């Protein structure tokens, strides 16, 4: 049965980590977003994230989004400053037109920082992008 599952290449979907001001706590947070730059909706979006290094490992975090509309984005989690110094991996799985898609996005240790900020599509804000 496993041979019958065809996982297709992901295009026009990316992950961004954005440094945003938190009005409630009056501090800047690093927030993770999934960006759907496709002209179609993504269905049953599953995001599994974890951080790791040679001697550290975070808990695994899972997030489900029923539908991520075309040309939109959604905040999935906040990253604490402590995990920016380790590798952070986001495994994304979703359906589009009844086809399964899967992709892994990795932010290497210390790659999430103010110097790495760039313009993020659809969001009109700067962040660290992985496509």
Coordinates of N, CA and C in Angstrom, one line a residue:
X1 N 0.8 -1.2 0.0 CA 0.0 0.0 0.0 C 0.9 1.3 0.0
X2 N 2.0 1.2 0.7 CA 2.9 2.4 0.7 C 3.3 2.8 -0.7
X3 N 3.5 1.9 -1.5 CA 3.9 2.2 -2.9 C 2.8 2.9 -3.7
X4 N 1.6 2.8 -3.2 CA 0.5 3.5 -3.9 C 0.3 4.9 -3.5
X5 N 1.1 5.4 -2.5 CA 1.0 6.8 -2.1 C 2.0 7.6 -2.9
X6 N 1.6 8.6 -3.6 CA 2.4 9.4 -4.4 C 2.5 10.8 -3.7
X7 N 3.6 11.2 -3.2 CA 3.8 12.5 -2.6 C 4.4 13.4 -3.6
X8 N 3.7 14.5 -3.8 CA 4.1 15.4 -4.9 C 5.0 16.6 -4.4
X9 N 5.8 17.2 -5.3 CA 6.7 18.3 -4.9 C 5.9 19.5 -4.5
X10 N 6.3 20.2 -3.5 CA 5.7 21.4 -3.0 C 6.3 22.6 -3.7
X11 N 5.4 23.4 -4.2 CA 5.8 24.7 -4.8 C 4.9 25.8 -4.2
X12 N 5.4 27.0 -4.1 CA 4.6 28.2 -3.7 C 4.0 28.1 -2.3
X13 N 4.7 27.3 -1.5 CA 4.4 27.2 0.0 C 5.7 27.4 0.7
X14 N 5.7 28.3 1.7 CA 6.9 28.5 2.4 C 6.7 28.7 3.9
X15 N 7.8 28.8 4.7 CA 7.7 29.0 6.1 C 8.5 30.3 6.4
X16 N 8.0 31.1 7.3 CA 8.8 32.3 7.7 C 8.8 32.4 9.2
X17 N 9.9 32.9 9.7 CA 9.9 33.3 11.1 C 10.1 34.8 11.2
X18 N 9.1 35.5 11.8 CA 9.0 36.9 11.8 C 9.2 37.5 13.2
X19 N 9.9 38.5 13.3 CA 10.2 39.2 14.6 C 9.1 40.3 14.8
X20 N 8.1 40.0 15.6 CA 7.0 40.9 15.8 C 6.8 41.4 17.2
X21 N 6.3 42.6 17.3 CA 6.0 43.2 18.6 C 4.7 42.6 19.2
X22 N 4.8 42.1 20.4 CA 3.7 41.6 21.2 C 3.1 42.7 22.0
X23 N 1.9 43.1 21.6 CA 1.3 44.3 22.3 C 0.9 43.9 23.8
X24 N 0.6 42.7 24.0 CA 0.2 42.3 25.4 C 1.3 42.4 26.4
X25 N 2.5 41.8 26.0 CA 3.7 41.8 26.9 C 4.7 42.8 26.6
X26 N 4.5 43.7 25.6 CA 5.4 44.8 25.2 C 6.8 44.3 25.0
X27 N 7.0 43.2 24.2 CA 8.3 42.6 23.9 C 8.2 42.2 22.4
X28 N 9.3 41.9 21.8 CA 9.4 41.3 20.5 C 9.4 39.8 20.6
X29 N 8.6 39.1 19.8 CA 8.6 37.6 19.7 C 9.0 37.2 18.3
X30 N 9.5 36.0 18.2 CA 9.8 35.3 16.9 C 8.6 34.4 16.7
X31 N 7.8 34.7 15.7 CA 6.6 33.9 15.4 C 6.8 33.1 14.0
X32 N 6.3 31.9 14.0 CA 6.4 31.1 12.8 C 5.1 31.1 12.0
X33 N 5.3 31.3 10.7 CA 4.1 31.4 9.8 C 4.3 30.4 8.6
X34 N 3.2 29.8 8.2 CA 3.1 29.1 7.0 C 2.5 30.0 5.9
X35 N 3.0 30.1 4.7 CA 2.6 31.0 3.7 C 2.1 30.1 2.5
X36 N 0.9 30.3 2.1 CA 0.3 29.7 0.9 C 0.2 30.7 -0.2
X37 N 1.2 30.7 -1.1 CA 1.2 31.6 -2.2 C 0.6 31.0 -3.5
X38 N -0.1 29.9 -3.3 CA -0.8 29.2 -4.4 C -2.1 29.8 -4.7
X39 N -2.6 29.6 -5.9 CA -4.0 30.2 -6.2 C -5.1 29.2 -5.8
X40 N -4.8 28.2 -5.0 CA -5.8 27.2 -4.5 C -5.6 27.1 -3.0
X41 N -6.6 26.6 -2.3 CA -6.6 26.3 -0.9 C -5.8 25.1 -0.6
X42 N -5.2 25.1 0.6 CA -4.5 23.9 1.1 C -5.5 23.3 2.1
X43 N -5.6 21.9 2.1 CA -6.6 21.3 3.0 C -5.8 20.3 3.9
X44 N -6.4 20.2 5.1 CA -5.8 19.3 6.1 C -4.3 19.5 6.3
X45 N -3.9 20.7 6.6 CA -2.5 21.1 6.8 C -2.0 20.6 8.2
X46 N -1.0 19.8 8.1 CA -0.4 19.3 9.4 C 1.1 19.8 9.4
X47 N 1.5 20.4 10.5 CA 2.8 20.9 10.7 C 3.4 20.3 12.0
X48 N 4.5 19.6 11.8 CA 5.2 19.0 13.0 C 6.6 19.7 13.1
X49 N 6.9 20.2 14.3 CA 8.1 20.9 14.4 C 8.9 20.4 15.6
X50 N 10.2 20.5 15.5 CA 11.1 20.2 16.6 C 12.4 20.9 16.5
X51 N 13.1 21.0 17.6 CA 14.4 21.6 17.6 C 15.4 20.6 18.1
X52 N 16.7 20.7 17.6 CA 17.7 19.8 18.0 C 19.1 20.3 17.8
X53 N 20.0 19.8 18.6 CA 21.5 20.0 18.4 C 22.1 18.7 18.8
X54 N 23.5 18.8 19.0 CA 24.2 17.5 19.4 C 23.8 17.1 20.8
X55 N 23.5 18.1 21.7 CA 23.2 17.8 23.1 C 21.9 18.3 23.6
X56 N 21.1 18.9 22.7 CA 19.7 19.4 23.1 C 18.7 18.9 22.1
X57 N 17.4 18.8 22.7 CA 16.3 18.4 21.9 C 15.1 19.0 22.5
X58 N 14.2 19.6 21.6 CA 12.9 20.1 22.1 C 11.8 19.1 22.0
X59 N 10.7 19.4 22.7 CA 9.5 18.6 22.5 C 9.0 18.7 21.0
X60 N 8.3 17.7 20.6 CA 7.7 17.8 19.2 C 6.4 18.6 19.3
X61 N 6.2 19.5 18.4 CA 5.0 20.3 18.4 C 4.2 20.0 17.2
X62 N 2.9 19.9 17.3 CA 2.0 19.6 16.2 C 0.9 20.6 16.0
X63 N 0.6 21.0 14.8 CA -0.4 22.0 14.5 C -1.2 21.5 13.3
X64 N -2.5 21.6 13.4 CA -3.4 21.3 12.3 C -4.2 22.5 11.9
X65 N -4.3 22.7 10.6 CA -5.1 23.8 10.0 C -6.0 23.1 9.0
X66 N -7.3 23.2 9.2 CA -8.3 22.5 8.3 C -8.1 23.0 6.9
X67 N -8.2 24.3 6.7 CA -8.0 24.9 5.4 C -7.2 26.2 5.5
X68 N -6.2 26.3 4.6 CA -5.4 27.5 4.5 C -5.7 28.1 3.2
X69 N -6.5 29.1 3.1 CA -7.0 29.7 1.9 C -5.8 30.1 0.9
X70 N -6.2 30.2 -0.4 CA -5.2 30.6 -1.4 C -4.7 32.0 -1.0
X71 N -3.4 32.2 -1.4 CA -2.8 33.6 -1.2 C -3.0 34.1 0.3
X72 N -2.7 33.2 1.3 CA -2.9 33.6 2.7 C -1.7 33.0 3.5
X73 N -1.8 33.4 4.8 CA -0.8 32.8 5.7 C -1.4 32.6 7.1
X74 N -0.7 31.8 7.9 CA -1.3 31.6 9.2 C -0.1 31.4 10.2
X75 N -0.3 32.0 11.4 CA 0.7 31.9 12.5 C 0.5 30.5 13.1
X76 N 1.7 29.8 13.3 CA 1.6 28.4 13.8 C 2.2 28.3 15.2
X77 N 3.2 29.1 15.5 CA 3.7 29.0 16.9 C 4.7 30.1 17.1
X78 N 5.1 30.3 18.4 CA 6.1 31.2 18.8 C 7.4 30.5 19.1
X79 N 8.5 31.0 18.7 CA 9.8 30.4 19.1 C 10.4 31.2 20.2
X80 N 10.8 30.5 21.2 CA 11.5 31.2 22.3 C 13.0 31.5 21.9
X81 N 13.6 32.5 22.5 CA 15.0 32.9 22.1 C 15.9 31.7 22.3
X82 N 15.7 30.8 23.3 CA 16.5 29.7 23.6 C 16.7 28.7 22.4
X83 N 15.7 28.6 21.6 CA 15.7 27.6 20.5 C 16.3 28.1 19.2
X84 N 16.6 29.4 19.2 CA 17.2 30.0 18.0 C 18.7 29.5 17.8
X85 N 19.3 29.1 18.9 CA 20.7 28.6 18.8 C 20.8 27.1 18.5
X86 N 19.7 26.5 18.2 CA 19.7 25.1 17.7 C 18.9 25.0 16.4
X87 N 19.1 23.9 15.7 CA 18.4 23.7 14.4 C 16.9 23.5 14.7
X88 N 16.0 24.1 13.9 CA 14.6 24.0 14.0 C 14.0 23.5 12.7
X89 N 13.3 22.3 12.7 CA 12.8 21.7 11.5 C 11.3 21.7 11.6
X90 N 10.6 22.0 10.5 CA 9.2 22.1 10.3 C 8.8 21.1 9.2
X91 N 8.1 20.0 9.5 CA 7.7 19.1 8.5 C 6.2 19.4 8.2
X92 N 6.0 19.7 6.9 CA 4.6 20.1 6.5 C 4.0 19.1 5.6
X93 N 2.8 18.7 5.8 CA 2.0 17.8 5.0 C 0.6 18.4 4.8
X94 N 0.1 18.4 3.5 CA -1.2 18.9 3.2 C -1.7 18.2 2.0
X95 N -3.0 18.4 1.8 CA -3.7 18.0 0.6 C -4.1 19.2 -0.3
X96 N -4.0 19.0 -1.6 CA -4.4 20.0 -2.6 C -5.0 19.2 -3.7
X97 N -6.3 19.5 -4.0 CA -7.0 18.8 -5.0 C -6.9 17.3 -4.9
X98 N -7.1 16.8 -3.7 CA -7.0 15.3 -3.3 C -5.7 14.7 -3.6
X99 N -4.6 15.5 -3.7 CA -3.2 15.0 -3.8 C -2.5 15.3 -2.5
X100 N -1.6 14.4 -2.1 CA -0.8 14.6 -0.9 C 0.5 15.3 -1.2
X101 N 0.9 16.3 -0.4 CA 2.1 17.0 -0.6 C 2.9 17.0 0.8
X102 N 4.2 17.0 0.7 CA 5.0 17.0 1.9 C 6.3 17.7 1.7
X103 N 6.8 18.5 2.6 CA 8.0 19.2 2.5 C 8.6 19.5 3.9
X104 N 9.9 19.5 4.0 CA 10.6 19.8 5.3 C 11.3 21.1 5.1
X105 N 11.1 22.0 6.1 CA 11.8 23.3 6.1 C 12.7 23.3 7.3
X106 N 14.0 23.7 7.1 CA 14.9 23.7 8.2 C 15.6 25.1 8.4
X107 N 15.5 25.6 9.6 CA 16.2 26.8 10.0 C 17.4 26.3 10.8
X108 N 18.6 26.4 10.2 CA 19.8 26.0 10.9 C 20.1 26.9 12.1
X109 N 20.9 26.4 13.0 CA 21.1 27.1 14.3 C 21.7 28.5 14.0
X110 N 21.2 29.4 14.7 CA 21.6 30.9 14.6 C 21.3 31.5 13.3
X111 N 20.5 30.9 12.4 CA 20.1 31.5 11.2 C 18.9 32.4 11.3
X112 N 18.2 32.3 12.4 CA 17.1 33.2 12.7 C 17.7 34.4 13.5
X113 N 17.9 35.5 12.9 CA 18.4 36.7 13.6 C 18.0 37.9 12.8
X114 N 18.3 39.1 13.4 CA 17.9 40.4 12.8 C 18.6 40.6 11.5
X115 N 19.9 40.1 11.3 CA 20.7 40.3 10.1 C 20.1 39.5 8.9
X116 N 19.3 38.5 9.2 CA 18.9 37.6 8.1 C 17.5 38.0 7.6
X117 N 16.9 39.1 8.1 CA 15.6 39.5 7.7 C 15.5 39.9 6.3
X118 N 14.4 39.5 5.6 CA 14.1 39.8 4.2 C 12.6 40.0 4.0
X119 N 12.2 40.6 2.9 CA 10.8 40.8 2.7 C 10.1 39.5 2.5
X120 N 9.0 39.3 3.2 CA 8.2 38.0 3.1 C 7.0 38.2 2.2
X121 N 6.9 37.4 1.2 CA 5.7 37.5 0.2 C 4.4 37.4 1.0
X122 N 3.4 38.2 0.5 CA 2.1 38.2 1.0 C 1.9 38.9 2.3
X123 N 3.0 39.0 3.1 CA 2.8 39.4 4.5 C 3.2 40.9 4.7
X124 N 3.9 41.5 3.7 CA 4.3 42.9 3.8 C 5.0 43.2 5.1
X125 N 5.9 42.3 5.5 CA 6.7 42.4 6.7 C 8.1 41.7 6.4
X126 N 9.0 41.9 7.3 CA 10.3 41.2 7.1 C 10.5 40.1 8.1
X127 N 11.2 39.0 7.6 CA 11.4 37.8 8.4 C 12.5 37.0 7.8
X128 N 12.6 35.8 8.3 CA 13.6 34.8 7.8 C 12.7 33.8 7.1
X129 N 13.0 33.6 5.8 CA 12.2 32.8 4.9 C 12.8 31.5 4.5
X130 N 12.1 30.4 4.4 CA 12.5 29.1 3.8 C 11.4 28.7 2.8
X131 N 11.9 28.4 1.6 CA 10.9 28.0 0.5 C 11.2 26.6 0.1

